[in-house]
Amino acid sequence: MTNQSLSVRDAIIQRRSIKAYNGQPVEREELLTILEDAVWAPNHQLREPWRFVVACGKELFDLYEVLKEFAIPKWKDLTAEDLEKQMKKFTTPGGYVFVIVPEDIRQKERLEDYAAASMLIQNVQLLAWDKGIGSCWKTPGFLDNPKFREALGVQSGERIISMLQLGYYDEMPKAAKRTSVDKLITIFGESK
Ligand SMILES: Cc1cc2nc3c(=O)[nH]c(=O)nc-3n(C[C@H](O)[C@H](O)[C@H](O)COP(=O)(O)O)c2cc1C
C-alpha cells in the first residue's frame, strides 16, 4: 500500500488545475510511480492505448529549447529577458508528461482509446494531487505540429492528446464553479 492521505472523494473535489508553479523539481521516481499506478485506468479490450514522453530532470532544458520554438513564434526577435518571461509558464513546472494515443482508424475504437487515456490522465492528476503535486492538462495547438511531433518521436497513426505539466505550487487556485447536477439531470420518464 502507498501512503495515500486523501479519500477518493476528497481527491476528486479538492483537485485544482495548477497553472502557476514554483519551480521545485518533481523527482523522476515519484513521477514514474504515479504513472505506474495511473495505468490501472479502465480500457477496452486491454488495448492500453497510451505511451508517454516524460521530462523531469536535466532533459527539461532540451525540452525548453523545443518548446521555445513552437510556443513562442517570435522568440528570435525578443530580448533574453522578455523571452525568459514568456517561457516562465513552461520552465516553472517540475515535470512534463506528454500522453500519446494511437489513432485507430475505426471510429468507435478511436473514441474508446481517447476516453481510456483521458481516464488515465485523471488518475495521474489525482495521484499527483495526493502527493502535493499540482498538474494541468494542456492542449496547445503545437501538439499537432509535424515538427513538434517529430521532436517527440511521435509516429504517424499516433496523437499527442495532452501536454501534462506537473509541479509544486505556492498558491491554491479558487475552485472553478461547476453546474449543480440538479440542472443536468432528467429523471427517466419525466419531461424536463
Ligand atoms: C481536455 C482538456 C484540455 C485542457 N486544455 C487546457 C489548456 O490548453 N490550457 C489550460 O490552461 N487548461 C487546460 N485544461 C484545464 C482546464 O482549463 C481546467 O480543468 C478547468 O479550467 C477546470 O479547472 P479545475 O481543473 O481546477 O477544476 C484542459 C482540460 C482538459 C480536460
Tab-separated table of C-alpha atoms and ligand atoms in Angstrom:
chain	number	residue	atom	x	y	z
A	1	MET	CA	0.000	0.000	0.000
A	2	THR	CA	1.179	3.522	-0.713
A	3	ASN	CA	0.746	6.337	1.781
A	4	GLN	CA	-2.500	7.661	0.434
A	5	SER	CA	-3.780	10.508	2.502
A	6	LEU	CA	-6.864	11.705	0.616
A	7	SER	CA	-10.091	9.814	0.183
A	8	VAL	CA	-11.099	9.331	-3.446
A	9	ARG	CA	-13.883	11.863	-2.937
A	10	ASP	CA	-11.565	14.448	-1.415
A	11	ALA	CA	-9.002	13.970	-4.169
A	12	ILE	CA	-11.705	14.457	-6.812
A	13	ILE	CA	-13.350	17.508	-5.323
A	14	GLN	CA	-10.246	19.212	-3.966
A	15	ARG	CA	-8.044	18.865	-7.041
A	16	ARG	CA	-7.449	22.047	-8.992
A	17	SER	CA	-5.705	22.587	-12.283
A	18	ILE	CA	-2.460	24.293	-11.386
A	19	LYS	CA	-1.214	26.859	-13.859
A	20	ALA	CA	1.412	28.637	-11.701
A	21	TYR	CA	4.269	26.524	-10.391
A	22	ASN	CA	7.096	27.422	-8.031
A	23	GLY	CA	9.928	25.763	-9.949
A	24	GLN	CA	10.575	22.947	-7.470
A	25	PRO	CA	11.642	19.808	-9.357
A	26	VAL	CA	9.493	16.679	-9.401
A	27	GLU	CA	11.509	13.557	-8.658
A	28	ARG	CA	11.611	11.142	-11.573
A	29	GLU	CA	10.884	8.198	-9.286
A	30	GLU	CA	7.796	9.963	-7.947
A	31	LEU	CA	6.544	10.688	-11.457
A	32	LEU	CA	7.153	7.128	-12.618
A	33	THR	CA	5.339	5.759	-9.564
A	34	ILE	CA	2.352	7.958	-10.394
A	35	LEU	CA	2.317	6.643	-13.975
A	36	GLU	CA	2.743	3.062	-12.779
A	37	ASP	CA	-0.423	3.441	-10.697
A	38	ALA	CA	-2.336	5.509	-13.267
A	39	VAL	CA	-2.189	2.775	-15.930
A	40	TRP	CA	-4.816	0.888	-13.931
A	41	ALA	CA	-7.348	3.032	-15.784
A	42	PRO	CA	-10.090	1.003	-17.475
A	43	ASN	CA	-9.519	0.480	-21.181
A	44	HIS	CA	-11.490	-1.597	-23.632
A	45	GLN	CA	-10.012	-4.944	-24.676
A	46	LEU	CA	-6.980	-4.022	-22.629
A	47	ARG	CA	-5.627	-2.158	-25.626
A	48	GLU	CA	-3.740	0.084	-23.185
A	49	PRO	CA	-3.910	2.880	-25.732
A	50	TRP	CA	-1.145	5.090	-24.418
A	51	ARG	CA	2.528	5.765	-24.165
A	52	PHE	CA	4.363	8.657	-22.584
A	53	VAL	CA	7.198	11.048	-23.244
A	54	VAL	CA	8.405	12.213	-19.858
A	55	ALA	CA	10.740	15.047	-18.927
A	56	CYS	CA	11.565	15.918	-15.348
A	57	GLY	CA	15.292	16.140	-14.806
A	58	LYS	CA	18.121	17.590	-16.825
A	59	GLU	CA	16.274	16.743	-20.054
A	60	LEU	CA	13.879	19.582	-19.206
A	61	PHE	CA	16.449	22.008	-20.631
A	62	ASP	CA	16.371	20.272	-24.015
A	63	LEU	CA	12.578	20.301	-23.894
A	64	TYR	CA	12.578	24.065	-23.234
A	65	GLU	CA	14.567	24.577	-26.441
A	66	VAL	CA	11.893	22.706	-28.387
A	67	LEU	CA	9.007	24.442	-26.602
A	68	LYS	CA	10.612	27.837	-27.182
A	69	GLU	CA	10.473	27.313	-30.901
A	70	PHE	CA	6.864	26.178	-31.037
A	71	ALA	CA	5.255	28.104	-28.206
A	72	ILE	CA	6.923	31.477	-28.791
A	73	PRO	CA	6.795	32.115	-32.539
A	74	LYS	CA	8.791	35.368	-32.409
A	75	TRP	CA	11.404	34.190	-29.912
A	76	LYS	CA	14.251	35.249	-32.193
A	77	ASP	CA	13.139	38.912	-32.005
A	78	LEU	CA	12.795	39.015	-28.223
A	79	THR	CA	15.350	40.212	-25.724
A	80	ALA	CA	16.707	37.465	-23.475
A	81	GLU	CA	14.735	38.997	-20.594
A	82	ASP	CA	11.401	39.039	-22.447
A	83	LEU	CA	11.972	35.530	-23.721
A	84	GLU	CA	12.633	34.332	-20.179
A	85	LYS	CA	9.405	35.982	-19.022
A	86	GLN	CA	7.373	34.369	-21.783
A	87	MET	CA	8.970	30.989	-21.158
A	88	LYS	CA	8.087	31.029	-17.454
A	89	LYS	CA	4.869	29.084	-17.881
A	90	PHE	CA	6.966	26.328	-19.475
A	91	THR	CA	10.030	26.471	-17.245
A	92	THR	CA	8.349	26.514	-13.812
A	93	PRO	CA	6.591	23.095	-13.839
A	94	GLY	CA	8.784	20.414	-12.301
A	95	GLY	CA	7.882	17.804	-14.890
A	96	TYR	CA	6.092	17.010	-18.123
A	97	VAL	CA	4.192	14.007	-19.360
A	98	PHE	CA	3.127	14.016	-22.994
A	99	VAL	CA	0.400	11.425	-23.424
A	100	ILE	CA	0.455	9.742	-26.816
A	101	VAL	CA	-2.523	7.731	-28.029
A	102	PRO	CA	-2.896	5.552	-31.148
A	103	GLU	CA	-5.366	6.872	-33.708
A	104	ASP	CA	-7.310	3.743	-34.527
A	105	ILE	CA	-8.836	4.007	-37.993
A	106	ARG	CA	-12.114	2.636	-36.575
A	107	GLN	CA	-14.111	5.487	-35.027
A	108	LYS	CA	-15.542	3.501	-32.098
A	109	GLU	CA	-12.127	2.225	-31.067
A	110	ARG	CA	-10.553	5.625	-31.525
A	111	LEU	CA	-13.133	7.227	-29.226
A	112	GLU	CA	-12.761	4.436	-26.693
A	113	ASP	CA	-8.994	4.876	-26.711
A	114	TYR	CA	-9.254	8.632	-26.194
A	115	ALA	CA	-11.738	8.038	-23.359
A	116	ALA	CA	-9.467	5.454	-21.708
A	117	ALA	CA	-6.428	7.720	-21.985
A	118	SER	CA	-8.469	10.578	-20.504
A	119	MET	CA	-9.267	8.369	-17.510
A	120	LEU	CA	-5.585	7.621	-17.175
A	121	ILE	CA	-4.841	11.350	-17.187
A	122	GLN	CA	-7.414	11.942	-14.458
A	123	ASN	CA	-5.701	9.167	-12.483
A	124	VAL	CA	-2.350	10.920	-12.914
A	125	GLN	CA	-3.836	14.212	-11.781
A	126	LEU	CA	-5.482	12.708	-8.690
A	127	LEU	CA	-2.469	10.596	-7.704
A	128	ALA	CA	-0.204	13.615	-8.116
A	129	TRP	CA	-2.593	15.785	-6.105
A	130	ASP	CA	-2.457	13.255	-3.299
A	131	LYS	CA	1.321	13.744	-3.214
A	132	GLY	CA	1.025	17.529	-3.142
A	133	ILE	CA	1.903	17.807	-6.824
A	134	GLY	CA	-0.328	20.010	-8.958
A	135	SER	CA	-0.953	19.433	-12.627
A	136	CYS	CA	-2.713	20.788	-15.659
A	137	TRP	CA	-3.779	19.047	-18.839
A	138	LYS	CA	-2.792	21.413	-21.644
A	139	THR	CA	-3.642	21.183	-25.314
A	140	PRO	CA	-1.693	23.927	-27.105
A	141	GLY	CA	-2.082	23.857	-30.881
A	142	PHE	CA	1.569	22.979	-31.447
A	143	LEU	CA	0.971	19.439	-30.149
A	144	ASP	CA	-0.231	18.619	-33.681
A	145	ASN	CA	2.603	20.447	-35.429
A	146	PRO	CA	4.508	17.838	-37.505
A	147	LYS	CA	7.892	19.224	-36.424
A	148	PHE	CA	6.931	19.194	-32.762
A	149	ARG	CA	5.642	15.639	-33.144
A	150	GLU	CA	8.919	14.683	-34.758
A	151	ALA	CA	10.893	16.251	-31.902
A	152	LEU	CA	8.982	13.973	-29.519
A	153	GLY	CA	9.343	10.875	-31.703
A	154	VAL	CA	5.608	10.629	-32.382
A	155	GLN	CA	4.802	8.259	-35.247
A	156	SER	CA	2.096	8.580	-37.884
A	157	GLY	CA	-1.038	6.953	-36.519
A	158	GLU	CA	-0.355	8.426	-33.087
A	159	ARG	CA	-1.527	11.653	-31.497
A	160	ILE	CA	-0.294	13.686	-28.543
A	161	ILE	CA	-3.510	14.269	-26.623
A	162	SER	CA	-2.058	16.053	-23.636
A	163	MET	CA	0.853	18.105	-22.501
A	164	LEU	CA	0.541	17.389	-18.820
A	165	GLN	CA	2.514	19.855	-16.740
A	166	LEU	CA	3.173	18.814	-13.150
A	167	GLY	CA	4.796	20.528	-10.244
A	168	TYR	CA	4.693	22.153	-6.878
A	169	TYR	CA	2.826	25.381	-6.302
A	170	ASP	CA	2.534	28.094	-3.667
A	171	GLU	CA	-0.999	29.288	-4.276
A	172	MET	CA	-4.127	27.201	-4.389
A	173	PRO	CA	-6.362	28.478	-7.184
A	174	LYS	CA	-10.006	29.187	-6.475
A	175	ALA	CA	-12.378	26.414	-7.437
A	176	ALA	CA	-13.739	26.757	-10.974
A	177	LYS	CA	-17.513	26.662	-10.437
A	178	ARG	CA	-19.476	23.587	-11.504
A	179	THR	CA	-23.136	23.474	-12.510
A	180	SER	CA	-25.285	21.734	-9.931
A	181	VAL	CA	-26.329	18.311	-11.161
A	182	ASP	CA	-29.973	19.267	-10.410
A	183	LYS	CA	-29.776	21.304	-13.589
A	184	LEU	CA	-28.310	18.442	-15.573
A	185	ILE	CA	-30.488	15.535	-14.528
A	186	THR	CA	-33.755	14.378	-16.018
A	187	ILE	CA	-35.379	11.525	-14.132
A	188	PHE	CA	-36.110	8.853	-16.683
A	189	GLY	CA	-39.691	9.110	-17.891
A	190	GLU	CA	-40.255	12.675	-16.573
A	191	SER	CA	-40.232	15.514	-19.027
A	192	LYS	CA	-37.943	18.463	-18.318
B	1	LIG	C1	-9.089	18.040	-22.473
B	1	LIG	C2	-8.630	19.200	-21.657
B	1	LIG	C3	-7.843	20.179	-22.240
B	1	LIG	C4	-7.375	21.276	-21.489
B	1	LIG	N1	-6.563	22.201	-22.089
B	1	LIG	C5	-6.110	23.248	-21.352
B	1	LIG	C6	-5.219	24.179	-21.944
B	1	LIG	O1	-4.816	24.056	-23.112
B	1	LIG	N2	-4.797	25.213	-21.198
B	1	LIG	C7	-5.200	25.373	-19.892
B	1	LIG	O2	-4.807	26.343	-19.248
B	1	LIG	N3	-6.022	24.480	-19.283
B	1	LIG	C8	-6.480	23.413	-19.989
B	1	LIG	N4	-7.280	22.471	-19.391
B	1	LIG	C9	-7.603	22.598	-17.946
B	1	LIG	C10	-8.970	23.201	-17.745
B	1	LIG	O3	-8.942	24.528	-18.182
B	1	LIG	C11	-9.358	23.084	-16.272
B	1	LIG	O4	-9.518	21.745	-15.966
B	1	LIG	C12	-10.637	23.840	-15.967
B	1	LIG	O5	-10.381	25.192	-16.013
B	1	LIG	C13	-11.235	23.483	-14.638
B	1	LIG	O6	-10.346	23.783	-13.607
B	1	LIG	P1	-10.078	22.720	-12.469
B	1	LIG	O7	-9.426	21.559	-13.159
B	1	LIG	O8	-9.179	23.414	-11.478
B	1	LIG	O9	-11.396	22.371	-11.856
B	1	LIG	C14	-7.738	21.389	-20.117
B	1	LIG	C15	-8.524	20.370	-19.523
B	1	LIG	C16	-8.949	19.291	-20.278
B	1	LIG	C17	-9.771	18.223	-19.597
